[in-house]
């Protein structure tokens, strides 16, 4: 199962696809390698993710 780890003012959230964001009616619709997609009714919002992995592949 894919999860998104999102940083908030209150700390970190670990959310699987289909979860409601706490305190809102927005749903986590998709997790991609460089973004998450949130949905609220008929609208969607793509949020670019930061790559926090140190180093890289071999």
Short mmCIF file of C-alpha atoms in Angstrom, two decimals:
data_model
loop_
_atom_site.label_atom_id
_atom_site.label_comp_id
_atom_site.label_asym_id
_atom_site.label_seq_id
_atom_site.Cartn_x
_atom_site.Cartn_y
_atom_site.Cartn_z
CA UNK A 1 0.00 0.00 0.00
CA UNK A 2 1.33 3.43 -0.93
CA UNK A 3 1.24 6.17 1.65
CA UNK A 4 2.08 9.85 1.56
CA UNK A 5 3.94 11.46 4.44
CA UNK A 6 2.93 15.10 4.63
CA UNK A 7 4.45 17.71 6.94
CA UNK A 8 2.02 20.04 8.73
CA UNK A 9 2.36 22.68 11.43
CA UNK A 10 1.29 20.07 13.97
CA UNK A 11 3.70 17.36 12.78
CA UNK A 12 3.64 14.65 10.14
CA UNK A 13 0.64 12.85 8.61
CA UNK A 14 0.91 9.37 7.11
CA UNK A 15 -2.03 8.91 4.74
CA UNK A 16 -2.95 6.14 2.31
CA UNK A 17 -4.79 6.86 -0.94
CA UNK A 18 -8.50 7.47 -0.28
CA UNK A 19 -7.94 9.10 3.12
CA UNK A 20 -9.55 12.36 4.15
CA UNK A 21 -7.13 15.07 5.19
CA UNK A 22 -7.78 15.79 8.87
CA UNK A 23 -9.91 18.88 9.39
CA UNK A 24 -11.13 19.04 5.80
CA UNK A 25 -13.26 17.29 3.21
CA UNK A 26 -10.32 16.87 0.82
CA UNK A 27 -9.39 13.32 -0.18
CA UNK A 28 -5.94 12.05 -1.11
CA UNK A 29 -6.66 10.70 -4.63
CA UNK A 30 -3.26 9.75 -6.07
CA UNK A 31 0.33 9.39 -4.98
CA UNK A 32 2.95 9.71 -7.69
CA UNK A 33 6.74 9.81 -7.48
CA UNK A 34 6.86 13.61 -7.58
CA UNK A 35 3.40 14.75 -6.50
CA UNK A 36 0.17 13.97 -4.66
CA UNK A 37 -3.28 14.76 -5.99
CA UNK A 38 -6.00 15.96 -3.62
CA UNK A 39 -9.68 16.12 -4.55
CA UNK A 40 -12.52 18.17 -3.11
CA UNK A 41 -15.86 17.62 -4.82
CA UNK A 42 -15.28 18.31 -8.55
CA UNK A 43 -11.92 20.05 -8.13
CA UNK A 44 -8.43 18.64 -7.77
CA UNK A 45 -5.10 20.05 -6.65
CA UNK A 46 -1.66 18.65 -7.50
CA UNK A 47 1.03 19.28 -4.91
CA UNK A 48 4.66 18.82 -5.95
CA UNK A 49 6.77 16.84 -3.48
CA UNK A 50 10.28 17.59 -2.33
CA UNK A 51 12.83 14.84 -2.72
CA UNK A 52 14.39 14.49 0.72
CA UNK A 53 16.45 11.38 -0.02
CA UNK A 54 20.14 12.00 0.55
CA UNK A 55 22.57 10.64 -1.98
CA UNK A 56 20.77 8.86 -4.74
CA UNK A 57 20.91 5.56 -6.54
CA UNK A 58 23.94 3.60 -7.57
#
